Structures are given as structure tokens and as C-alpha cells.
PDB file of C-alpha atoms and ligand atoms in Angstrom:
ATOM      1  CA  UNK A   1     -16.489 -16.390   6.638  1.00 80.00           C
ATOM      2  CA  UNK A   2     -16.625 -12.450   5.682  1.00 91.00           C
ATOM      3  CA  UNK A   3     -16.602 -11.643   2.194  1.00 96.00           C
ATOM      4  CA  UNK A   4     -14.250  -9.192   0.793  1.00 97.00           C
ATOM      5  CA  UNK A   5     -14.790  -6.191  -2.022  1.00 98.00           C
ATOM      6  CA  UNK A   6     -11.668  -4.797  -3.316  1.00 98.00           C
ATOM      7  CA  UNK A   7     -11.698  -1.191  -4.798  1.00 98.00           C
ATOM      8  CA  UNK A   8      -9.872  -0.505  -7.969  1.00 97.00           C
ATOM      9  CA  UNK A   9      -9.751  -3.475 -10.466  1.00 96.00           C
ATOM     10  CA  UNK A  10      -6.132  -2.897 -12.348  1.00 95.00           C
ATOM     11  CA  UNK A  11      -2.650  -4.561 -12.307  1.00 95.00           C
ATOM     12  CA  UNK A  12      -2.206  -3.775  -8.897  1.00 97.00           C
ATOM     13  CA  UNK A  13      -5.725  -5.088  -7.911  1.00 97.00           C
ATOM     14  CA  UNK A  14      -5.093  -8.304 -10.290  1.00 96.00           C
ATOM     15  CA  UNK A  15      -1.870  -9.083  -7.718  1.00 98.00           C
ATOM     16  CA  UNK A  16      -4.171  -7.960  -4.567  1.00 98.00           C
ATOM     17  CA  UNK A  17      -6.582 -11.001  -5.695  1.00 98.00           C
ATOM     18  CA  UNK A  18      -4.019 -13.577  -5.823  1.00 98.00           C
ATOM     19  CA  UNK A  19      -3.203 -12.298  -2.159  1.00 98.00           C
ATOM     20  CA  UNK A  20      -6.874 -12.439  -0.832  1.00 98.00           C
ATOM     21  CA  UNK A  21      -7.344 -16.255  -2.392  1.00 97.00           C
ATOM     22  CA  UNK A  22      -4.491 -17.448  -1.435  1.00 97.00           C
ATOM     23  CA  UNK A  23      -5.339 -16.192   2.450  1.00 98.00           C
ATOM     24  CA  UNK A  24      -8.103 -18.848   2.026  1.00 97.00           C
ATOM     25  CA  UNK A  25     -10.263 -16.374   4.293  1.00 96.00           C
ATOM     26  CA  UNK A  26     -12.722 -15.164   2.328  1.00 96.00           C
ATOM     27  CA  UNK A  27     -16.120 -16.699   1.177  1.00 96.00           C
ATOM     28  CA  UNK A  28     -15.637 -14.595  -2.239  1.00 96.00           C
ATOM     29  CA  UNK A  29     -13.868 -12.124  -3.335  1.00 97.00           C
ATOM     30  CA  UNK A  30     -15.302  -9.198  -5.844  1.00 97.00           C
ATOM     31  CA  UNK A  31     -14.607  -6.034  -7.898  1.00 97.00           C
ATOM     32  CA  UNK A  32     -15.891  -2.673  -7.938  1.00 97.00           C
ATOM     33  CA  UNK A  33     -14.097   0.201 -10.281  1.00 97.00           C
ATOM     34  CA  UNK A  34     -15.118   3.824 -11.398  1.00 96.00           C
ATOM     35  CA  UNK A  35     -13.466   3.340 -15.032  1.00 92.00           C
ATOM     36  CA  UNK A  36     -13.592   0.905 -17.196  1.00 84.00           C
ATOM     37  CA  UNK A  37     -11.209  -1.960 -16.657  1.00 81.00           C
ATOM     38  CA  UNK A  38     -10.966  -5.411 -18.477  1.00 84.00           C
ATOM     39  CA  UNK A  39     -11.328  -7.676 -15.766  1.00 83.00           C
ATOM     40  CA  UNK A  40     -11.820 -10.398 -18.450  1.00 82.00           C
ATOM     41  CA  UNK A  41      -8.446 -12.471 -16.977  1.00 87.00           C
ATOM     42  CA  UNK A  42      -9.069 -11.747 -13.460  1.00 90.00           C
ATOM     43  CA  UNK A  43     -10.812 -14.828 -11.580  1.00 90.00           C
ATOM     44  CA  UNK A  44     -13.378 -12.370 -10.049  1.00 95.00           C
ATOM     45  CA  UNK A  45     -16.765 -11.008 -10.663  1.00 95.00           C
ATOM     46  CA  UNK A  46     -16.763  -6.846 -11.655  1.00 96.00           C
ATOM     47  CA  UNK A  47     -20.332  -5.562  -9.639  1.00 96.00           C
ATOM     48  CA  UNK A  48     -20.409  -1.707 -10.911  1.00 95.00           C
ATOM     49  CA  UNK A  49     -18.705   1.079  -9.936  1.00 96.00           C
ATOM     50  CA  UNK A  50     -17.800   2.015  -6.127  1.00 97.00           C
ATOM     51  CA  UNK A  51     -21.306   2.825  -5.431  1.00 97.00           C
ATOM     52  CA  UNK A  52     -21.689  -0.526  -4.990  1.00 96.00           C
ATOM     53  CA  UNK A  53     -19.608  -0.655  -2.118  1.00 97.00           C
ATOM     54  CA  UNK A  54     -20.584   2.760  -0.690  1.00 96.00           C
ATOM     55  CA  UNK A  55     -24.363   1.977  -0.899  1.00 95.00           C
ATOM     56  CA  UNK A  56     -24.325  -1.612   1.021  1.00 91.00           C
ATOM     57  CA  UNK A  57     -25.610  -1.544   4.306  1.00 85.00           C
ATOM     58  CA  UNK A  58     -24.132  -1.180   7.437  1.00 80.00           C
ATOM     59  CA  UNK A  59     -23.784  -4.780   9.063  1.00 77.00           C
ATOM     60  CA  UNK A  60     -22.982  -6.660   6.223  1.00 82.00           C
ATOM     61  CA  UNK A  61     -20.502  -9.190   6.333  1.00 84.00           C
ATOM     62  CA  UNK A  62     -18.095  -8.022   4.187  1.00 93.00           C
ATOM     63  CA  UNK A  63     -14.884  -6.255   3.980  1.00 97.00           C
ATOM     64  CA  UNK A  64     -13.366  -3.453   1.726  1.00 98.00           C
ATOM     65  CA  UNK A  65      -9.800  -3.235   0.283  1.00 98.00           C
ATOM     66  CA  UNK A  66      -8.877  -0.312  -1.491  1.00 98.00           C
ATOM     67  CA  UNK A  67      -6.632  -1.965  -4.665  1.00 98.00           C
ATOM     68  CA  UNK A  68      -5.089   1.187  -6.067  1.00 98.00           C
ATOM     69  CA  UNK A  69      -1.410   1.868  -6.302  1.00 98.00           C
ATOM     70  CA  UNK A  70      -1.440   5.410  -6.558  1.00 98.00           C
ATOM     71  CA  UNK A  71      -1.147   7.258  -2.811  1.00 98.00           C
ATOM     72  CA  UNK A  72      -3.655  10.026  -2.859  1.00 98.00           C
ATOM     73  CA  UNK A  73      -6.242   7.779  -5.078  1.00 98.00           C
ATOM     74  CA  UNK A  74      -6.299   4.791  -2.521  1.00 98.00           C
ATOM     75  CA  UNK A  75      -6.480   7.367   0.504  1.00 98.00           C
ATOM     76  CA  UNK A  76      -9.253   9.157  -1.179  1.00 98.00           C
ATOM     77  CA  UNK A  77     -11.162   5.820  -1.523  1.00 98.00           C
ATOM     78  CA  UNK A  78     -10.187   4.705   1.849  1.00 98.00           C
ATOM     79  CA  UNK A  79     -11.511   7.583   3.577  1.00 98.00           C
ATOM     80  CA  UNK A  80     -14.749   7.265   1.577  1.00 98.00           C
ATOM     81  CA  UNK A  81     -15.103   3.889   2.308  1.00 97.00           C
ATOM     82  CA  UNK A  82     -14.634   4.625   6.100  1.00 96.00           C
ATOM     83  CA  UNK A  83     -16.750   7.219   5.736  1.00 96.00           C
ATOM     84  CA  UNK A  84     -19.361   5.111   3.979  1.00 95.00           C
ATOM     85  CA  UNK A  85     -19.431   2.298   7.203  1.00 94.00           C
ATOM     86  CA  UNK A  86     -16.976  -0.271   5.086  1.00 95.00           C
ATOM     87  CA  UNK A  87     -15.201  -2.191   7.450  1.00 96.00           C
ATOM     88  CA  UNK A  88     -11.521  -2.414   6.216  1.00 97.00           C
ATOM     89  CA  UNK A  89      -9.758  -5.480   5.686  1.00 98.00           C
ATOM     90  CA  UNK A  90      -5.735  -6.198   6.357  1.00 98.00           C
ATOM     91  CA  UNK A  91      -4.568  -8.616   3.530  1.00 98.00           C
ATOM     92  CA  UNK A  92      -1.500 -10.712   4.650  1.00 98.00           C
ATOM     93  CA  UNK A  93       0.147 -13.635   1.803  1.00 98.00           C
ATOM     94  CA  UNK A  94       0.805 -16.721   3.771  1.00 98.00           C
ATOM     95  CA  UNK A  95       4.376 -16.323   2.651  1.00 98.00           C
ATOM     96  CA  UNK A  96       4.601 -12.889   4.066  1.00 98.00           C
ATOM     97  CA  UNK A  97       6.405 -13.017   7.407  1.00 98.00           C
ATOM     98  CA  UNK A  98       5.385 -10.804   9.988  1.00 98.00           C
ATOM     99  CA  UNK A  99       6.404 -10.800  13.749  1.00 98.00           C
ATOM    100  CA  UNK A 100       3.967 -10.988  16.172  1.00 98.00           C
ATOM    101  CA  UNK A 101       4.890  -7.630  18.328  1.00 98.00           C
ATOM    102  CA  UNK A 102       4.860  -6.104  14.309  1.00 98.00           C
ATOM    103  CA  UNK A 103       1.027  -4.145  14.187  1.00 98.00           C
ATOM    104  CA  UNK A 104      -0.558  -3.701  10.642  1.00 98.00           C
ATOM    105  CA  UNK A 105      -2.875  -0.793   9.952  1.00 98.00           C
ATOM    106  CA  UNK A 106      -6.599  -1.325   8.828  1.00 98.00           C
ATOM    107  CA  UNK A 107      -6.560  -1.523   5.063  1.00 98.00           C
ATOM    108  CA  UNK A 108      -2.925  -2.088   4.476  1.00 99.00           C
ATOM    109  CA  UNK A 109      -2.022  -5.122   2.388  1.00 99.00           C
ATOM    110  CA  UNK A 110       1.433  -7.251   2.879  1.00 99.00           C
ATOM    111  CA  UNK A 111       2.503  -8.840  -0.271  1.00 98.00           C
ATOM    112  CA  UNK A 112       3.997 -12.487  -0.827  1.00 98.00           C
ATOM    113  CA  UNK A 113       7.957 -13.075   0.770  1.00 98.00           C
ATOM    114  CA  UNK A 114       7.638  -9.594   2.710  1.00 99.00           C
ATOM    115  CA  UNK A 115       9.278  -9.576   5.952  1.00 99.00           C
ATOM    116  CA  UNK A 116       8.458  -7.293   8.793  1.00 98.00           C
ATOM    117  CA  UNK A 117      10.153  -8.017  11.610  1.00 98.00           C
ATOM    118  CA  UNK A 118       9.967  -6.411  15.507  1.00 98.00           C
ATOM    119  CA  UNK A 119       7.912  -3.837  16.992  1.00 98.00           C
ATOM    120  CA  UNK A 120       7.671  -2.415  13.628  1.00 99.00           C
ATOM    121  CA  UNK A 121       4.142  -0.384  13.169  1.00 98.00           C
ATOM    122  CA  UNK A 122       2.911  -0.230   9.763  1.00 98.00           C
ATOM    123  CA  UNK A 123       0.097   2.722   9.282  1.00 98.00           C
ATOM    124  CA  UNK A 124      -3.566   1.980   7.609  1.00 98.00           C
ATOM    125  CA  UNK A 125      -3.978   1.729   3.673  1.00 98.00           C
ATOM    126  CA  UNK A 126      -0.236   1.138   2.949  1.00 99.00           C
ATOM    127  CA  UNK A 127       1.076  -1.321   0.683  1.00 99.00           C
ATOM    128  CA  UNK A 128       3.872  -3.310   1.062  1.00 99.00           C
ATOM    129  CA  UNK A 129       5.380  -5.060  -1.766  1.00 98.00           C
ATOM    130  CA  UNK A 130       5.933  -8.558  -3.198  1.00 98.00           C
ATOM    131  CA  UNK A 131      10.111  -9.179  -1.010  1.00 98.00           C
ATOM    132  CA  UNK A 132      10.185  -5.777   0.982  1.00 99.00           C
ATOM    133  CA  UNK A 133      11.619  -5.727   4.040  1.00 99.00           C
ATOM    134  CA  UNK A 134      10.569  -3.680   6.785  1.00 99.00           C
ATOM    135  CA  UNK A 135      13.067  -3.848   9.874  1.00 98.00           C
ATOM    136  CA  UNK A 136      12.299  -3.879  13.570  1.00 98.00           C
ATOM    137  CA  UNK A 137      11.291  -0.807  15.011  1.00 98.00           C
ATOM    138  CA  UNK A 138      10.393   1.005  11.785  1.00 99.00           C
ATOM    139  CA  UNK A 139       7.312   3.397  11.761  1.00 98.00           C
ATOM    140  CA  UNK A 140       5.725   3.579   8.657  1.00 99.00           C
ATOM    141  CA  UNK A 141       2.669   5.833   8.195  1.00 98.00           C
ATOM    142  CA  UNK A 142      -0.762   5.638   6.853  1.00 98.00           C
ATOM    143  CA  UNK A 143      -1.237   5.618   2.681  1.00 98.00           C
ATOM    144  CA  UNK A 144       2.780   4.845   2.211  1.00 99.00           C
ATOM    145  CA  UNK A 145       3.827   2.556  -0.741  1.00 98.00           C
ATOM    146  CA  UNK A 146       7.202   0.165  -0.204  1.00 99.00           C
ATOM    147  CA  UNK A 147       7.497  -0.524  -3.288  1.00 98.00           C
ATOM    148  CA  UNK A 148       9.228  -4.778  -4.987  1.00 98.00           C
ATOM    149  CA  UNK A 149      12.131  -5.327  -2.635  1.00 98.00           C
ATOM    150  CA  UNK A 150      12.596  -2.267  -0.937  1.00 99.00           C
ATOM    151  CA  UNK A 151      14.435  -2.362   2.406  1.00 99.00           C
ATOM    152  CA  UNK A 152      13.592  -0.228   5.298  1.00 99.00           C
ATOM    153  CA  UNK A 153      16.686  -0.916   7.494  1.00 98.00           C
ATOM    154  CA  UNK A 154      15.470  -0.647  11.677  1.00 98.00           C
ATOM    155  CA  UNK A 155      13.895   2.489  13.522  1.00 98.00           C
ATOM    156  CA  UNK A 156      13.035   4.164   9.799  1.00 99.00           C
ATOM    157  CA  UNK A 157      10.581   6.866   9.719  1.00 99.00           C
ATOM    158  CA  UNK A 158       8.753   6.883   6.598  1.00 99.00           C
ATOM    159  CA  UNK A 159       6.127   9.573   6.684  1.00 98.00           C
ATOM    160  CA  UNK A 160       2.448   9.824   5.102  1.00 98.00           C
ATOM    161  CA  UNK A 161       2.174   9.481   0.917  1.00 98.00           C
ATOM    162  CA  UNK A 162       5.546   8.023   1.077  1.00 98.00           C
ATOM    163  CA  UNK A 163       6.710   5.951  -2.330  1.00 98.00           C
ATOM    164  CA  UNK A 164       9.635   3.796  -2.434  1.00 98.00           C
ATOM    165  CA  UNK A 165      10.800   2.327  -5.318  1.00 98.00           C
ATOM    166  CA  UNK A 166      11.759  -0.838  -6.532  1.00 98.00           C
ATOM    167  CA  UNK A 167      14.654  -2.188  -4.428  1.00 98.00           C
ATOM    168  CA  UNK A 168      15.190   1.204  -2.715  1.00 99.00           C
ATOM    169  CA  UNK A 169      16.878   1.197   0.576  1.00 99.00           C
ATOM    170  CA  UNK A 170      16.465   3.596   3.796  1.00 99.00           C
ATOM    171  CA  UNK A 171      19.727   2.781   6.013  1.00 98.00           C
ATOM    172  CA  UNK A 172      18.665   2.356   9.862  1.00 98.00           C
ATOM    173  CA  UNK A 173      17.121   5.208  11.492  1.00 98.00           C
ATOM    174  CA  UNK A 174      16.323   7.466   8.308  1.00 98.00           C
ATOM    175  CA  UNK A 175      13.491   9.633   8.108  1.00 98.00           C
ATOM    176  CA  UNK A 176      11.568  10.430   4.602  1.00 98.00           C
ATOM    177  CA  UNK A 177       9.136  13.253   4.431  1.00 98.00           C
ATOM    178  CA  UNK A 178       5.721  13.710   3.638  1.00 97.00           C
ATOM    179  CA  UNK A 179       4.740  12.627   0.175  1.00 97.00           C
ATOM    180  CA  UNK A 180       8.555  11.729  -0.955  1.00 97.00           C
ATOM    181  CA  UNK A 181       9.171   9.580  -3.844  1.00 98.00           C
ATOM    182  CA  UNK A 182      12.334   8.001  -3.927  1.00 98.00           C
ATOM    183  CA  UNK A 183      13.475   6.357  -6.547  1.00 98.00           C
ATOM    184  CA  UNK A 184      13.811   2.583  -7.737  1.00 98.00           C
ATOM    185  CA  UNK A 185      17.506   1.479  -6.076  1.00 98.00           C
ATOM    186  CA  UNK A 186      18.141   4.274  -4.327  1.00 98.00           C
ATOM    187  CA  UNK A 187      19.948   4.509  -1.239  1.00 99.00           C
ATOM    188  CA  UNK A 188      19.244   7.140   1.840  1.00 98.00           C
ATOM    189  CA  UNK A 189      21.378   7.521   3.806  1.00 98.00           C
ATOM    190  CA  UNK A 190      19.595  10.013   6.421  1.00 98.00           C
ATOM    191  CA  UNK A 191      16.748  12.198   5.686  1.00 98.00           C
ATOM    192  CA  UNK A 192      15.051  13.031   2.944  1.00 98.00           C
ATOM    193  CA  UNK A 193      13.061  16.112   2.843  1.00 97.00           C
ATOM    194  CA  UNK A 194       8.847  16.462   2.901  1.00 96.00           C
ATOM    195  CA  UNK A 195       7.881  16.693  -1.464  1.00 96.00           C
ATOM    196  CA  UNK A 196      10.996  15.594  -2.363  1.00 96.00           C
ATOM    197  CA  UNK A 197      11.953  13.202  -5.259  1.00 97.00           C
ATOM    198  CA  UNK A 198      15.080  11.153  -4.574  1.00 98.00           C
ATOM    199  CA  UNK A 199      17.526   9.164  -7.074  1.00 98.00           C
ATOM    200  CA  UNK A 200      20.413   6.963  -6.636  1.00 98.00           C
ATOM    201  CA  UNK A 201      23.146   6.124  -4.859  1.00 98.00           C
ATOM    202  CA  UNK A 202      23.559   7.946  -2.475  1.00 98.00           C
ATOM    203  CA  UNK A 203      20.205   9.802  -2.560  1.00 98.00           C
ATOM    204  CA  UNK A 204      20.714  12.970  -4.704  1.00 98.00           C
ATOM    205  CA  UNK A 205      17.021  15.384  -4.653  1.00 97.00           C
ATOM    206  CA  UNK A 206      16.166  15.648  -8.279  1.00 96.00           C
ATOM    207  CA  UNK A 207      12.559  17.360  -7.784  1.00 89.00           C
ATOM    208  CA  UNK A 208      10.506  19.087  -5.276  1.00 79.00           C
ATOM    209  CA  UNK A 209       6.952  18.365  -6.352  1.00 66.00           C
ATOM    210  CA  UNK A 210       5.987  14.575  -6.336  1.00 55.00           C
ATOM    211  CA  UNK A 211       6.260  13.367  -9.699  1.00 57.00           C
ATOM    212  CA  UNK A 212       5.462   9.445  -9.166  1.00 55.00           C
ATOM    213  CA  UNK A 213       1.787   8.271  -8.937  1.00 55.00           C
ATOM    214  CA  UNK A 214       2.812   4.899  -7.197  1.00 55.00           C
ATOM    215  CA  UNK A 215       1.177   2.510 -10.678  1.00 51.00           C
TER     216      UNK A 215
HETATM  217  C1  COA B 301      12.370   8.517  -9.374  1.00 77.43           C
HETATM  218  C2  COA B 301      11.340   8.553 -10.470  1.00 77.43           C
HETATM  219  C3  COA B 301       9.963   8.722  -9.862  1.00 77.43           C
HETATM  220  C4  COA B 301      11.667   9.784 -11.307  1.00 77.43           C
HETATM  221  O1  COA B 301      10.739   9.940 -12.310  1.00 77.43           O
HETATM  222  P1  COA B 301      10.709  11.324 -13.145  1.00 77.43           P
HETATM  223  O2  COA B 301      10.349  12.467 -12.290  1.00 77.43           O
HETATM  224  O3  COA B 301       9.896  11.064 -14.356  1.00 77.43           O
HETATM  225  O4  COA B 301      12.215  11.616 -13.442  1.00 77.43           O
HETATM  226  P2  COA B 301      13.008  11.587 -14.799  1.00 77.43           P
HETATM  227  O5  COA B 301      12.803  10.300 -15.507  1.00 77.43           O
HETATM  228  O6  COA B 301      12.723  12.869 -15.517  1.00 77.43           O
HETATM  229  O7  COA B 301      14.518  11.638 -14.253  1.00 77.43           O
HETATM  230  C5  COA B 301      15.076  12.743 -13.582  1.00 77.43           C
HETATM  231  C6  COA B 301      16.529  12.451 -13.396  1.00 77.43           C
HETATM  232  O8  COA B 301      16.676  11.379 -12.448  1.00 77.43           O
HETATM  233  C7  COA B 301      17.306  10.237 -13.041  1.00 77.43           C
HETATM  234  N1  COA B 301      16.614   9.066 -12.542  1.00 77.43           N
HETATM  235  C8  COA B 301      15.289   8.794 -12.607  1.00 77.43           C
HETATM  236  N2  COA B 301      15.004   7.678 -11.952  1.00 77.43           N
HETATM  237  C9  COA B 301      16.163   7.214 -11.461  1.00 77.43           C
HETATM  238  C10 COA B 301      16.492   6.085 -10.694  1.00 77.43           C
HETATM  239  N3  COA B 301      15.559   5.235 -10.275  1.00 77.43           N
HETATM  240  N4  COA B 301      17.792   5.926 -10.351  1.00 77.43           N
HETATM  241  C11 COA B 301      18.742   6.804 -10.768  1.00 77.43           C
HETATM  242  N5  COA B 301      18.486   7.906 -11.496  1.00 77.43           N
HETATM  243  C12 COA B 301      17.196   8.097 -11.840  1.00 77.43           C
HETATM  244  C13 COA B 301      17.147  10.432 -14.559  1.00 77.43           C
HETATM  245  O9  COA B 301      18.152   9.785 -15.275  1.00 77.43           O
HETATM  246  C14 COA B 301      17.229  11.941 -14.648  1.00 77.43           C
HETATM  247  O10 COA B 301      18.572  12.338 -14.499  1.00 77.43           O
HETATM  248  P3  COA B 301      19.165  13.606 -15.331  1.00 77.43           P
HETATM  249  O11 COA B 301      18.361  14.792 -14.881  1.00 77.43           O
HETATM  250  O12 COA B 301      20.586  13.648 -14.905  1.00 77.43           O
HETATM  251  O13 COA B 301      18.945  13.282 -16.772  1.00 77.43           O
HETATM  252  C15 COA B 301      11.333   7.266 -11.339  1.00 77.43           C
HETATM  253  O14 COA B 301      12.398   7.251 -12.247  1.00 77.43           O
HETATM  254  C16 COA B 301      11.409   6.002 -10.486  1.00 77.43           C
HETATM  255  O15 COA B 301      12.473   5.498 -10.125  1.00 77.43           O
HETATM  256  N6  COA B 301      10.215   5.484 -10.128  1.00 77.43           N
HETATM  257  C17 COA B 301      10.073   4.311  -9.321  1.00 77.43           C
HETATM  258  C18 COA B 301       9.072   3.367  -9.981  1.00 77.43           C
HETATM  259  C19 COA B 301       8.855   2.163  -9.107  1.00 77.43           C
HETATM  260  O16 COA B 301       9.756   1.591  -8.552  1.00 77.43           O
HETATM  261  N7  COA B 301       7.600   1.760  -9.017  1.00 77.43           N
HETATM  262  C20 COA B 301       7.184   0.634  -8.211  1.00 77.43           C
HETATM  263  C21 COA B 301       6.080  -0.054  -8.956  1.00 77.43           C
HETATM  264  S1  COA B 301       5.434  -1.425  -8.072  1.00 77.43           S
END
């Protein structure tokens, strides 16, 4: 059994945790963060900061996980811990349900009651939330964020740094841009623009410049 060391040791991590114990894969699970978090309630040891990780050598049985919410902070990590010789781990809840011609990127973690169903590809170091549902034949790319019950409706295009909200919807074939940010329930009915921030129903563009950190 591998061991796994999950990056970032916040509320998203805490939720990560419950995911990587309840895979029942793992001879332990640990922490390493670069702030100071109170991991007081979290049923996992804290070892140091991410030098911890960085520094172990190459070999070792164990896995990395990169628990941040925030896009640009969990692809930084990612990239150092690739960098660094981690091996990546893919984090699947046993209630997830995932088709078997559906590929997961390195990194990327599938939350509990997720569905992702045919020939959907999912990139590396994404996160896809506790209910979301990612139709068949979606492409999803690295460092994207479907956010609590999002719905990617089939042959979506969701590019890299993408964050959907809470319960938003893309309708079938849609494409959203680099870096956009659309908003909790909000419906798109096509495209949605590279840096743009979308609200409501349907998407309306209320910002250029991404404005949502993903926590
Ligand atoms: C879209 C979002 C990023 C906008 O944040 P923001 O840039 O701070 O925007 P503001 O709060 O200044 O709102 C800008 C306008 O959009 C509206 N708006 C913001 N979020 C909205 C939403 N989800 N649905 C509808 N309208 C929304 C505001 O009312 C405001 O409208 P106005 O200009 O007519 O007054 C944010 O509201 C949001 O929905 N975040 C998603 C959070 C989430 O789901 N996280 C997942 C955690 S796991």
C-alpha cells in the first residue's frame, strides 16, 4: 500500500481527507502546508511545510495530492511537485461514479456522488465536486474546478483555470475559455469567452479579469 501526502491543509483539504480514507487505499494519509493552518480537527498528522514533500526522495512509496481550491495555487504546487519527482495521485470517493471509457488526469480528485459518464476526459489537477456531473464526451482541461453540483451537459469544452460554480450548468456542446469563472447557478448556453466572469440565467459577462479564487 502507497502512502499519500496531500498539499494544502484547509477546508478543501479537510473534505480531500475524508475522500482519501474512505478509498481505503492508502497506508496513511498526511499533511504538509506553507501557512499556518489548525489541523487540530482533521484526523491527520501536519509534517512541516511543503519542503517536506519536495525534499523526499525519489522512489519512495508515496503519493502527492495537491489540496488547494484555488486554480493557479494548486497548479503552482502541482508543477512543483512534478518537478520535485512526486508521483501524483488520482483520488476517486467510492460513491463517485465514473465510466470506464471516462480517463482522469494525474492529480485530479473526484468528489463523493459525482458522475462522469462516457468518453469524457478529465485533465490533471482538476477538482470535481461533491454531485457534479460531467456528461459523456466532455473535455475538461488540466487545473479546472467544477464546482457542488455543477452540470457539464455532453461534448462541453471547459478550458484550463476554468471555475464553475455551485450548481452552474454548461448546456451540451458549450465551450468556456481560459481562466473563466462562472458563477454559482448559472446557465451557458454557448460560449463563454477566455477571462471572463459569468452570472445567471442565461449567462450575462459581468467582468473581464478573473475575480474568483476557487476557496
Ligand atoms: C460570480 C462570482 C465569482 C462573482 O463574484 P464578484 O466578482 O465578487 O461579483 P460581485 O459580487 O461584485 O457581483 C457582480 C454582479 O454579479 C451579480 N452576481 C454575482 N454572483 C452572482 C450569481 N452567482 N448569480 C447571479 N448574479 C450574481 C451581483 O449581484 C452583481 O450584480 P450587479 O452588478 O447588478 O449588482 C461569485 O458571485 C460566485 O458566484 N462565485 C461562485 C462561488 C462558488 O460557487 N464556489 C464554489 C465553492 S466549492
Amino acid at each position: 500500500m502507497k502512502s499519500l501526502i496531500l498539499w494544502g491543509a484547509g477546508g478543501h483539504a479537510a473534505v480531500v481527507l475524508d475522500i482519501a480514507v474512505a478509498m481505503g487505499c492508502f497506508e496513511s494519509v498526511a499533511l504538509v502546508d506553507d501557512g499556518r493552518p489548525d489541523c487540530s480537527s482533521l484526523p491527520a498528522p501536519l509534517l512541516g511545510s511543503s519542503r517536506v514533500l519536495l525534499s523526499m526522495p525519489q522512489g519512495t512509496d508515496c503519493q502527492f495530492l495537491v489540496s488547494i481550491g484555488d486554480n493557479q495555487d494548486r497548479a503552482r504546487c502541482f508543477e512543483a511537485g512534478l518537478r520535485a519527482g512526486c508521483l501524483p495521485a488520482t483520488l476517486i470517493h467510492p460513491s463517485a461514479v465514473v465510466s470506464p471509457s471516462a480517463v482522469i488526469g494525474r492529480g485530479t480528485v473526484v468528489m463523493a456522488r459525482a458522475v462522469i459518464n462516457a468518453r469524457a476526459v478529465i485533465g490533471q489537477n482538476c477538482i470535481v465536486n461533491t454531485g457534479a456531473v460531467v456528461e459523456h464526451d466532455c473535455l475538461v482541461a488540466d487545473h479546472v474546478h467544477i464546482g457542488p453540483g455543477a452540470v457539464l451537459g455532453g461534448g462541453v469544452q471547459i478550458h484550463p483555470y476554468v471555475s464553475m460554480g455551485l450548481g452552474a450548468i454548461a448546456l451540451p456542446s458549450a465551450v468556456i475559455g481560459d481562466s473563466a469563472v462562472i458563477g454559482a447557478g448559472c446557465v451557458v448556453l454557448d460560449a463563454i469567452p477566455a477571462l471572463a466572469t459569468a452570472v445567471g440565467v442565461p449567462a450575462r459577462i459581468v467582468s473581464r479579469v478573473p475575480v474568483y479564487s476557487g476557496q
